[in-house]
Coordinates of C-alpha atoms in Angstrom, one line a residue:
X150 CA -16.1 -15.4 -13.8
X151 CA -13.3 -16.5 -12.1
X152 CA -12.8 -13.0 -9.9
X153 CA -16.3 -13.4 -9.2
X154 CA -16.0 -16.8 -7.6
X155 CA -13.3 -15.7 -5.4
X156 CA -14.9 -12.5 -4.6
X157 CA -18.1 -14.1 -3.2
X158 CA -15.7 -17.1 -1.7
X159 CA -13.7 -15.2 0.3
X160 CA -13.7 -14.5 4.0
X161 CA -15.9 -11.8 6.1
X162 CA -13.0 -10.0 6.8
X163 CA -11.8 -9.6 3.3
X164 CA -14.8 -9.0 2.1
X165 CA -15.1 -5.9 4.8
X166 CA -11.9 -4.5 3.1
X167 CA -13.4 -4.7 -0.3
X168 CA -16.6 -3.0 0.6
X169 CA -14.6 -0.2 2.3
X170 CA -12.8 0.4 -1.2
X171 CA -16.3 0.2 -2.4
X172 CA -17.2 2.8 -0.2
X173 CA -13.8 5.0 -0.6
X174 CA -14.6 4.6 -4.5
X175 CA -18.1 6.3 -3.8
X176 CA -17.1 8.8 -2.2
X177 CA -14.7 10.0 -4.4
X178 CA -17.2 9.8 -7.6
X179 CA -19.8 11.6 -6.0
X180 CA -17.1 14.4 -5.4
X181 CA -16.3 14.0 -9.3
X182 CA -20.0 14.8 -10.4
X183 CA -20.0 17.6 -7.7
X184 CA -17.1 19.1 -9.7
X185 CA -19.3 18.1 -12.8
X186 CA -22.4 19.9 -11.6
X187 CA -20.8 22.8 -10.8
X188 CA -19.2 23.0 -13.9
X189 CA -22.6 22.6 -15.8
X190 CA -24.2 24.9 -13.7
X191 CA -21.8 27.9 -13.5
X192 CA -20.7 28.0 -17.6
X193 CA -19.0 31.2 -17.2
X194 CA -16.3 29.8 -15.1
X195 CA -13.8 27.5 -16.3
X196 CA -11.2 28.2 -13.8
X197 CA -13.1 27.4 -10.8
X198 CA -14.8 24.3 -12.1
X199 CA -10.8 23.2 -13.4
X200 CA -9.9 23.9 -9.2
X201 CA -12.3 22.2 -8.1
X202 CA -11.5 19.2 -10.2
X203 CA -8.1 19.2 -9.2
X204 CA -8.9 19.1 -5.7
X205 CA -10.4 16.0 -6.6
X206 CA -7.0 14.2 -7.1
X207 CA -6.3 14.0 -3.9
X208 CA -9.2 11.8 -2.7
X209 CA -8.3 9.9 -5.9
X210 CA -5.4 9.4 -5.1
X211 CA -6.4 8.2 -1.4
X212 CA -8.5 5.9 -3.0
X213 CA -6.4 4.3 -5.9
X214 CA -3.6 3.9 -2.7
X215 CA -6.3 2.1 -0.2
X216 CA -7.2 -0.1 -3.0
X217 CA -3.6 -1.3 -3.3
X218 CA -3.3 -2.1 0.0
X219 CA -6.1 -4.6 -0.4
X220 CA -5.3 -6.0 -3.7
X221 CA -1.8 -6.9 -1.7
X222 CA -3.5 -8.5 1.4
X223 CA -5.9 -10.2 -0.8
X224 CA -5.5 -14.2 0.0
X225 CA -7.4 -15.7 -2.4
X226 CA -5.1 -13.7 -5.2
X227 CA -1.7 -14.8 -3.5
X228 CA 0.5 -17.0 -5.5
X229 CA 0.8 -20.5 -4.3
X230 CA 2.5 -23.8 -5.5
X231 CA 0.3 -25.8 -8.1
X232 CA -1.6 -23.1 -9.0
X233 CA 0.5 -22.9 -12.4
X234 CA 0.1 -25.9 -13.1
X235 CA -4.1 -25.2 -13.7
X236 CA -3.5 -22.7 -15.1
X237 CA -3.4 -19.6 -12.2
X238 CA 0.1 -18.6 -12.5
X239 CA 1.4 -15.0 -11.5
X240 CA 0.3 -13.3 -15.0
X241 CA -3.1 -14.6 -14.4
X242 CA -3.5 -13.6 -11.0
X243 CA -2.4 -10.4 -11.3
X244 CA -5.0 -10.3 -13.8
X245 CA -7.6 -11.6 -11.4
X246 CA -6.5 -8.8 -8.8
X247 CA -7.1 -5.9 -10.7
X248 CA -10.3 -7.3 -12.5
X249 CA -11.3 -7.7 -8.6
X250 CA -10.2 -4.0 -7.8
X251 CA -12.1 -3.1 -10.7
X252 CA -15.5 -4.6 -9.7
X253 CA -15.4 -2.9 -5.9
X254 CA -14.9 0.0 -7.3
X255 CA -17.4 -0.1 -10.4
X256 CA -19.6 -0.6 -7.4
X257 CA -18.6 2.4 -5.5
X258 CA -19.1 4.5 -8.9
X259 CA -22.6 3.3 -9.5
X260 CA -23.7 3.7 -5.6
X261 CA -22.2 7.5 -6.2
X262 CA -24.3 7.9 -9.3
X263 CA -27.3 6.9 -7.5
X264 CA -27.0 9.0 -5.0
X265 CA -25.8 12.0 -7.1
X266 CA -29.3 11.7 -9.1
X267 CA -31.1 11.4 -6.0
X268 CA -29.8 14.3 -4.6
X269 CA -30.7 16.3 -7.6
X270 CA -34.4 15.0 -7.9
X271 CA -33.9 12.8 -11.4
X272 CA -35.1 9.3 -9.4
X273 CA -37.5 10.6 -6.5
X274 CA -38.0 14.2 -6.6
X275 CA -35.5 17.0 -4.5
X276 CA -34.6 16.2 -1.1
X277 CA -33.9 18.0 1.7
X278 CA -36.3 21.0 0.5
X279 CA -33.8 21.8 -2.4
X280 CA -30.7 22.6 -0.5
X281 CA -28.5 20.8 -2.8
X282 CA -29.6 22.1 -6.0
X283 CA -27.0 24.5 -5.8
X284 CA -24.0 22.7 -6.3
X285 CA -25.7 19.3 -7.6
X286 CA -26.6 21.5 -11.1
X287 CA -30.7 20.3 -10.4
X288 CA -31.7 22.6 -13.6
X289 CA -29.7 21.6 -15.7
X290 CA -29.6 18.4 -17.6
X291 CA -26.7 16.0 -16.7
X292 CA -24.4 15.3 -19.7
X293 CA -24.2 11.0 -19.1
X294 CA -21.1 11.2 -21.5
X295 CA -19.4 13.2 -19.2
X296 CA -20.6 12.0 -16.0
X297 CA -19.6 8.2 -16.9
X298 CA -15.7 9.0 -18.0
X299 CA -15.2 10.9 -14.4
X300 CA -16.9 7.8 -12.9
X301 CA -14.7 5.2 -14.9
X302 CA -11.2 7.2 -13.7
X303 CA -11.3 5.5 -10.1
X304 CA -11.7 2.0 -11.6
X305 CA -9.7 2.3 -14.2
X306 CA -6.5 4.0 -12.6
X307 CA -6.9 1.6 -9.2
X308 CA -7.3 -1.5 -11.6
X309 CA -4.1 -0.2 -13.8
X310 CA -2.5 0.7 -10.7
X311 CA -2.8 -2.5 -8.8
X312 CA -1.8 -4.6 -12.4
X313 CA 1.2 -2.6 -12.5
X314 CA 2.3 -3.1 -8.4
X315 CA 1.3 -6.4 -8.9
X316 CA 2.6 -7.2 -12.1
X317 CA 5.2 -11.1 -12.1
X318 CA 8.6 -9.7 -11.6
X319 CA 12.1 -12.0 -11.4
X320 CA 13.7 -11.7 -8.6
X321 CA 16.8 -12.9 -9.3
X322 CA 20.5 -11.0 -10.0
X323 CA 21.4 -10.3 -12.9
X324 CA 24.1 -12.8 -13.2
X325 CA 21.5 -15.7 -12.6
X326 CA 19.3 -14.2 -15.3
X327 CA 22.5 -14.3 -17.9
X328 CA 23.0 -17.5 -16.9
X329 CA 19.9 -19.2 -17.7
X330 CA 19.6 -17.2 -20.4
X331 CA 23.0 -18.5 -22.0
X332 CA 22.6 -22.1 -20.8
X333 CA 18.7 -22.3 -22.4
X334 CA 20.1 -20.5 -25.9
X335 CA 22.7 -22.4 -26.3
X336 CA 23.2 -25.4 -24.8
X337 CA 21.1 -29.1 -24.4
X338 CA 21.8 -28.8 -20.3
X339 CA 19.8 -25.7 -20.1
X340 CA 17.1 -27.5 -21.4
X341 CA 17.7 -30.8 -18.9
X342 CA 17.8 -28.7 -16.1
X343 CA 14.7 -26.8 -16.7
X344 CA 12.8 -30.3 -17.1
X345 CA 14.7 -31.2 -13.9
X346 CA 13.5 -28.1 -12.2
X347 CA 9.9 -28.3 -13.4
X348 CA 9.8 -32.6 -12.7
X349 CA 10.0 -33.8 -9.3
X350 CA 12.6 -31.3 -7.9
X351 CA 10.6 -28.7 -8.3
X352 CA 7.4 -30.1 -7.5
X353 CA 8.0 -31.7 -4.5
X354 CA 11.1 -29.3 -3.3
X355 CA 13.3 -32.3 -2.9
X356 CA 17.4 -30.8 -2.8
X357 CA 19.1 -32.0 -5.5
X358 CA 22.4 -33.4 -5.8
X359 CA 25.4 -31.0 -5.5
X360 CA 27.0 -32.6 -8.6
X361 CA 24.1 -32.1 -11.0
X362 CA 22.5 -35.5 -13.0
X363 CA 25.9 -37.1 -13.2
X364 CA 26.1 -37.0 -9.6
X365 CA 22.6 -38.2 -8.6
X366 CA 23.2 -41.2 -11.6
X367 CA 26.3 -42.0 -9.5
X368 CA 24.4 -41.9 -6.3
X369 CA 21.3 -44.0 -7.0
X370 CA 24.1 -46.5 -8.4
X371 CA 25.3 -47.1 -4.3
X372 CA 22.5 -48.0 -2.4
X373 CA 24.3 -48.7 0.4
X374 CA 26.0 -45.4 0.5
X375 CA 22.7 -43.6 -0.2
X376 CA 21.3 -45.7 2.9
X377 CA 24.7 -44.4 4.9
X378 CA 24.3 -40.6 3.7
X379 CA 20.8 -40.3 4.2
X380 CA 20.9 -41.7 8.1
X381 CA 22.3 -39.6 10.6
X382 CA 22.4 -39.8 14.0
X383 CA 19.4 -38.4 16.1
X384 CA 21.4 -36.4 18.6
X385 CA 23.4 -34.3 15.7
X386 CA 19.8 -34.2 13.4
X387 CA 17.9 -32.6 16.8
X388 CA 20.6 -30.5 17.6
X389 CA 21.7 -29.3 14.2
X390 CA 17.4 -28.5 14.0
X391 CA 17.0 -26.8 17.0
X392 CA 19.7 -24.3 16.2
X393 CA 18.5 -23.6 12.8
X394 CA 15.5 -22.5 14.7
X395 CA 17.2 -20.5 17.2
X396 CA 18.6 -18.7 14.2
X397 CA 15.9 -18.8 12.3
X398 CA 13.5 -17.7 14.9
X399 CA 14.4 -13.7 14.6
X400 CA 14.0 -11.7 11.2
X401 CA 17.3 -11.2 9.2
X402 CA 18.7 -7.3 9.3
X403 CA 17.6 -5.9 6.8
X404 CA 19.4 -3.2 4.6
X405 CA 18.4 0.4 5.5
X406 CA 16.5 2.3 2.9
X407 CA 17.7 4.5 1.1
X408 CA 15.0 7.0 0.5
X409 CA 15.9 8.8 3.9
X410 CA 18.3 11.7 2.3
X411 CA 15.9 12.4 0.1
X412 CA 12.9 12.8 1.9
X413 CA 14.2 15.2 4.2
X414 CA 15.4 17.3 1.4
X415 CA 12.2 17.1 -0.2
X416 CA 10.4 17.8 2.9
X417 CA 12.7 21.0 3.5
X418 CA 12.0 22.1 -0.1
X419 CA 8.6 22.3 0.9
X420 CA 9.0 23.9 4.1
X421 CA 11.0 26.8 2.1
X422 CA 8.5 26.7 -0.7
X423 CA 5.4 28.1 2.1
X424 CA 8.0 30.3 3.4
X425 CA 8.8 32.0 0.4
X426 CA 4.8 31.7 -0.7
X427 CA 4.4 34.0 2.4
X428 CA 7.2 36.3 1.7
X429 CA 5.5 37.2 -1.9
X430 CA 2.7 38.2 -0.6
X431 CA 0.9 37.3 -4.4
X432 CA -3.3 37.2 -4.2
X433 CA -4.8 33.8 -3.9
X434 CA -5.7 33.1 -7.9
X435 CA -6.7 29.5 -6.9
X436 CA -8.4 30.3 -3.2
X437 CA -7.7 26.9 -0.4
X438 CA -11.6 25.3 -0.1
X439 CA -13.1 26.7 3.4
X440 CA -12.0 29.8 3.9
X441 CA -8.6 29.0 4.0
X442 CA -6.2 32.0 3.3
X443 CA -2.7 30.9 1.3
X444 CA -1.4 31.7 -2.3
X445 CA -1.4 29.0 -4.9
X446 CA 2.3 28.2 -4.2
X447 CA 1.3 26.8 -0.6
X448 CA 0.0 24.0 -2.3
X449 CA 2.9 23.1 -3.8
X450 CA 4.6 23.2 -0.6
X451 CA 1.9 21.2 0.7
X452 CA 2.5 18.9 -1.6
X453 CA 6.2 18.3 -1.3
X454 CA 5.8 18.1 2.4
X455 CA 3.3 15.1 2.1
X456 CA 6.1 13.9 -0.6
X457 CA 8.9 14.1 1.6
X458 CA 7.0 12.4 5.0
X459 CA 6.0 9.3 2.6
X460 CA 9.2 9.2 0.8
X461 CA 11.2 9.3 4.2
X462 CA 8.7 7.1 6.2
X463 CA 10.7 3.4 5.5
X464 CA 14.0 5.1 6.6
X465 CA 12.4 6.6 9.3
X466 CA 10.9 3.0 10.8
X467 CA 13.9 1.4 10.1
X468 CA 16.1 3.6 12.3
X469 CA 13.5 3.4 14.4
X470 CA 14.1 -0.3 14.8
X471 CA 17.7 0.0 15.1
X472 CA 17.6 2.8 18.2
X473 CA 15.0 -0.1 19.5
X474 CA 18.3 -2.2 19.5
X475 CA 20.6 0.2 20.8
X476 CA 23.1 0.1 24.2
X477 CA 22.6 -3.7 25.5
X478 CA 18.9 -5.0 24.0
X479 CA 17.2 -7.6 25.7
X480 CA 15.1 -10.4 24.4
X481 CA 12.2 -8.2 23.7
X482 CA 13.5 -4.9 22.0
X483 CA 15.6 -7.3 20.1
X484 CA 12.7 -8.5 18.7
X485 CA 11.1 -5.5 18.1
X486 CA 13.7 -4.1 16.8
X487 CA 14.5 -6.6 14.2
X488 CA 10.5 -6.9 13.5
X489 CA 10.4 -2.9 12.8
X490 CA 13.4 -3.6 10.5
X491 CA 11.9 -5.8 8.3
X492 CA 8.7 -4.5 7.9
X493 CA 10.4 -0.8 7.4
X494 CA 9.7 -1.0 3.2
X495 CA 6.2 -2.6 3.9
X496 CA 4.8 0.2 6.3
X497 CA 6.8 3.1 6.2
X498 CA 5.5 4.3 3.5
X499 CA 1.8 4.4 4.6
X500 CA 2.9 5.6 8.0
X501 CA 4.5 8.7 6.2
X502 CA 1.4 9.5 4.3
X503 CA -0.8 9.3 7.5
X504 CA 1.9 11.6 9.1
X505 CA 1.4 14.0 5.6
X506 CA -2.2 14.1 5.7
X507 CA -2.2 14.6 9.7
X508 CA 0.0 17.4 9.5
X509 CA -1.8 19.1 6.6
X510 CA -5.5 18.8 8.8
X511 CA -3.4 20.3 11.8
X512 CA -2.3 22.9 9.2
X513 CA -5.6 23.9 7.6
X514 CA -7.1 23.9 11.0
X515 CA -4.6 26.4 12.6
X516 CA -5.1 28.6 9.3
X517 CA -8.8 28.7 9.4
X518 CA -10.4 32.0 9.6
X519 CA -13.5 32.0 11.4
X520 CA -14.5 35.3 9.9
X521 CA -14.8 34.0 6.3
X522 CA -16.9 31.1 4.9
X523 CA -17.4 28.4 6.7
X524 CA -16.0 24.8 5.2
X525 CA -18.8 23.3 3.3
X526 CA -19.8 19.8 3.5
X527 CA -17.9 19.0 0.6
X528 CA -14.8 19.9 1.9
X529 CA -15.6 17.7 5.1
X530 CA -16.2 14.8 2.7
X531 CA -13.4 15.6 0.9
X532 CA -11.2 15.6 4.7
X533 CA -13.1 12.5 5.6
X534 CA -12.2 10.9 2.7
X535 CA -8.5 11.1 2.4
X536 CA -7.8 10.6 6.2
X537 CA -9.8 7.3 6.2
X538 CA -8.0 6.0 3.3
X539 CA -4.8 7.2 4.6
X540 CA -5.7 5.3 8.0
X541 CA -7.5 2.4 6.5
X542 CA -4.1 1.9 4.6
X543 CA -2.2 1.8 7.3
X544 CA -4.1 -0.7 9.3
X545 CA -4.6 -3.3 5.9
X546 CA -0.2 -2.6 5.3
X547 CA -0.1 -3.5 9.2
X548 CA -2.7 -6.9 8.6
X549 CA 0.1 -7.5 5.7
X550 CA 2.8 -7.2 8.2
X551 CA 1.5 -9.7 10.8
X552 CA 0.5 -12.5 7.7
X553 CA 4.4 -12.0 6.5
X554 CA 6.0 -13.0 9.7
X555 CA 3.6 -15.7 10.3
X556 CA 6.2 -18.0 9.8
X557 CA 8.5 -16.5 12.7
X558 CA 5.9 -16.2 15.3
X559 CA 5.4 -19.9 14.9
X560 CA 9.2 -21.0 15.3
X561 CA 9.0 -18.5 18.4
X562 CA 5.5 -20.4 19.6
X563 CA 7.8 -23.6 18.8
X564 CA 11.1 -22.5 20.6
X565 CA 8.8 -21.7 23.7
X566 CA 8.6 -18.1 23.7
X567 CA 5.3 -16.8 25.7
X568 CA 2.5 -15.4 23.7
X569 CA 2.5 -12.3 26.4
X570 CA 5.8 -11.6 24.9
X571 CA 4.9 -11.3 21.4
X572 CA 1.7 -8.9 22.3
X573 CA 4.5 -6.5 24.7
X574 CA 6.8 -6.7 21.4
X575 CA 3.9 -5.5 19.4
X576 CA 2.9 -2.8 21.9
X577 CA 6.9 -1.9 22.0
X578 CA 6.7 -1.4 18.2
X579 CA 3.2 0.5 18.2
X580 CA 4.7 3.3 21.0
X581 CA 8.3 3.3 19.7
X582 CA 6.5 4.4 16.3
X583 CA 4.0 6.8 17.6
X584 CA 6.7 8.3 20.2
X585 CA 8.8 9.4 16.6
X586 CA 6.1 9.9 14.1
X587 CA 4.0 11.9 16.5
X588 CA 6.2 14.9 17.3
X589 CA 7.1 14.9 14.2
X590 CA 4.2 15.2 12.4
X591 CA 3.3 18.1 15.3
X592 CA 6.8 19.6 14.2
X593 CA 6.2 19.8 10.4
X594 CA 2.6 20.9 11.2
X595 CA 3.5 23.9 12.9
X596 CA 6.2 24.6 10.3
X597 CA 4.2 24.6 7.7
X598 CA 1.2 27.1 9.5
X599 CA 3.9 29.2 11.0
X600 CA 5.1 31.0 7.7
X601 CA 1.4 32.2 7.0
X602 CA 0.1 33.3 10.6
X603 CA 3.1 35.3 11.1

């Protein structure tokens, strides 16, 4: 009840992302009981109705990442102070998001059903003069067994999913961790200190004393030195503020990730994989959708080349952000530079699997044969599918992005800086990104077509 009250609270916009997952979800069941009906109607052919079904993943796994992203951006989810205190801490809000995830895409399932049946006549007779009978399985009858477990896999792996992302994690190193371990096993001031922490400290963030209780005793035992202490002058208090805000004002450097190295040699491995697909010369046993020509080891490369782009993608935006910075930065790039750092983890990922799935289109559309069967509108679906999510992603980790640094675009609003400047450090970021992502999605394209038009 409780998901259902914020789900119907929540704002337009949210409640747009949620119907797009909806949506996404829909799409990718009604590709599921295309897979079914085919199966049902073609008995005699367990391999093709297996292929089929594993084309399916992909869309799934479009879907299950889109509705990720929106679990993450979702503000009436978001952990706040007070909430634990009625009973909404982290455990139980993760809970909420994924019992949210689950409902939007329960819907999507049950608006694919519908239309599934009503494409094969069962609710108001066969549209469209019959021309879907022949993969929809219209003469034969639907098993509902199997229909509803292929309809339950996007809500229940987007729902596990987003409870696993989501799931309460501490934070803190591991020498903290021993610590308050040790202190609350086996000492009485590990248990003061977490009534302390849980009192009015930690309700009302007040700092607490550097010497611990003894210290505070002593203090609220000296008024008049408490009076002292707690009164400084206004110049050194207004000065001493407006420099932490000057030094607060830009995000910190980040750490460069780490998962660079490896995407390029994953990426490579891939690139070699089609190369030596092409090389063998084997006959298609599992034939690309559309009259795509390839061996079955393509899709492995394929698939390593879309692993490598999203695995490389954070590194990638973060040395994107430090070239940004490079020979003599002014106010601007500096700001754009540091921005594109600290947002690398958050949408470098997504931008690497929009760079994947962009490069694999280019790809099947330079090795399309125009002699052989034309692409079906399942495949299209199946193309539509994926490359929304993959952009819808992008856009919701991007909406992410600009709610995280709230906070530093209003010490810059405070510190003076012009709004223009923030909207030409934004555009700065969006062109520095498209200007290295862009050729080298064009790059890998090619690479990958090249080995099997040659």
């Amino acid at each position: 009840m409780l998901a259902l009250r914020l789900m119907r609270g929540a704002r337009p916009a949210v409640q747009l992302r949620r119907l797009l997952v909806a949506l996404a979800s829909a799409g990718t069941g009604f590709l599921l009981l295309c897979a079914l009906g085919h199966a049902i109607s073609h008995p005699g052919d367990p391999s093709g109705a297996l292929l089929r079904l594993a084309w399916c993943l992909t869309p799934l796994a479009a879907t299950v990442h889109f509705a990720l992203a929106v679990a993450r951006t979702d503000p009436g989810t978001r952990p706040r102070s007070g909430l634990a205190a009625i009973g909404l801490g982290p455990a139980r809000l993760m809970a909420v998001s994924a019992t949210t995830t689950a409902l939007s895409c329960t819907l999507g399932s049950l608006l694919a059903l519908l239309f599934f049946l009503h494409l094969r006549g069962d609710l108001t007779g066969m549209p469209f003069d019959g021309a879907a009978a022949d993969f929809l399985a219209a003469d034969v009858p639907l098993p509902l067994p199997a229909a509803l477990t292929l309809l339950g896999l996007v809500p229940v792996v987007a729902s596990a999913t987003v409870g696993f992302v989501l799931r309460p994690r501490d934070d803190r190193p591991a020498s903290a961790k021993r610590e308050a371990r040790s202190y609350g096993r086996f000492g009485a001031y590990g248990r003061t200190a977490a009534r302390e922490t849980f009192g009015s400290y930690g309700r009302f963030r007040a700092h607490r004393p550097t010497g611990g209780r003894a210290a505070g005793t002593e203090h609220g035992r000296n008024p008049q030195a408490r009076a002292a202490e707690s009164t400084p002058t206004a110049p050194l208090a207004e000065a001493g503020q407006t420099e932490d805000l000057g030094r607060e004002a830009l995000p910190a450097p980040q750490e460069a990730p780490k998962g660079l190295p490896w995407g390029i040699a994953v990426l490579a491995a891939g690139l070699a994989v089609e190369a030596y697909a092409n090389r063998q010369g084997t006959d298609p046993s599992a034939p690309l959708p559309g009259g795509l020509a390839g061996t079955p080891s393509v899709l492995i490369g394929w698939l390593l080349t879309a692993v490598g782009l999203a695995v490389a993608g954070p590194g990638l935006t973060h040395l994107c952000g430090r070239l940004l910075q490079s020979t003599h930065p002014g106010a601007l790039r500096l700001l754009a530079g540091r921005v594109l750092m600290s947002e690398a983890a958050r949408i470098g990922r997504p931008l690497g699997i929009v760079c994947a799935v962009t490069s694999g289109i280019y790809a099947m559309a330079t090795l399309y044969d125009p002699a052989g069967p034309e692409v079906g509108p399942l495949t299209t679906l199946g193309l539509l599918l994926v490359s929304s999510c993959t952009i819808a992603t992008l856009l919701t980790a991007a909406v992410e992005a600009k709610h995280a640094r709230s906070d530093t675009t209003a010490a810059l609003l405070r510190l003076g800086a012009p709004a223009t400047m923030l909207r030409s450090a934004a555009a700065l970021r969006a062109s520095a990104l498209l200007a290295l992502f862009g050729p080298l999605t064009l790059i890998v394209a090619e690479l990958a077509a090249l080995p099997l038009t040659s």
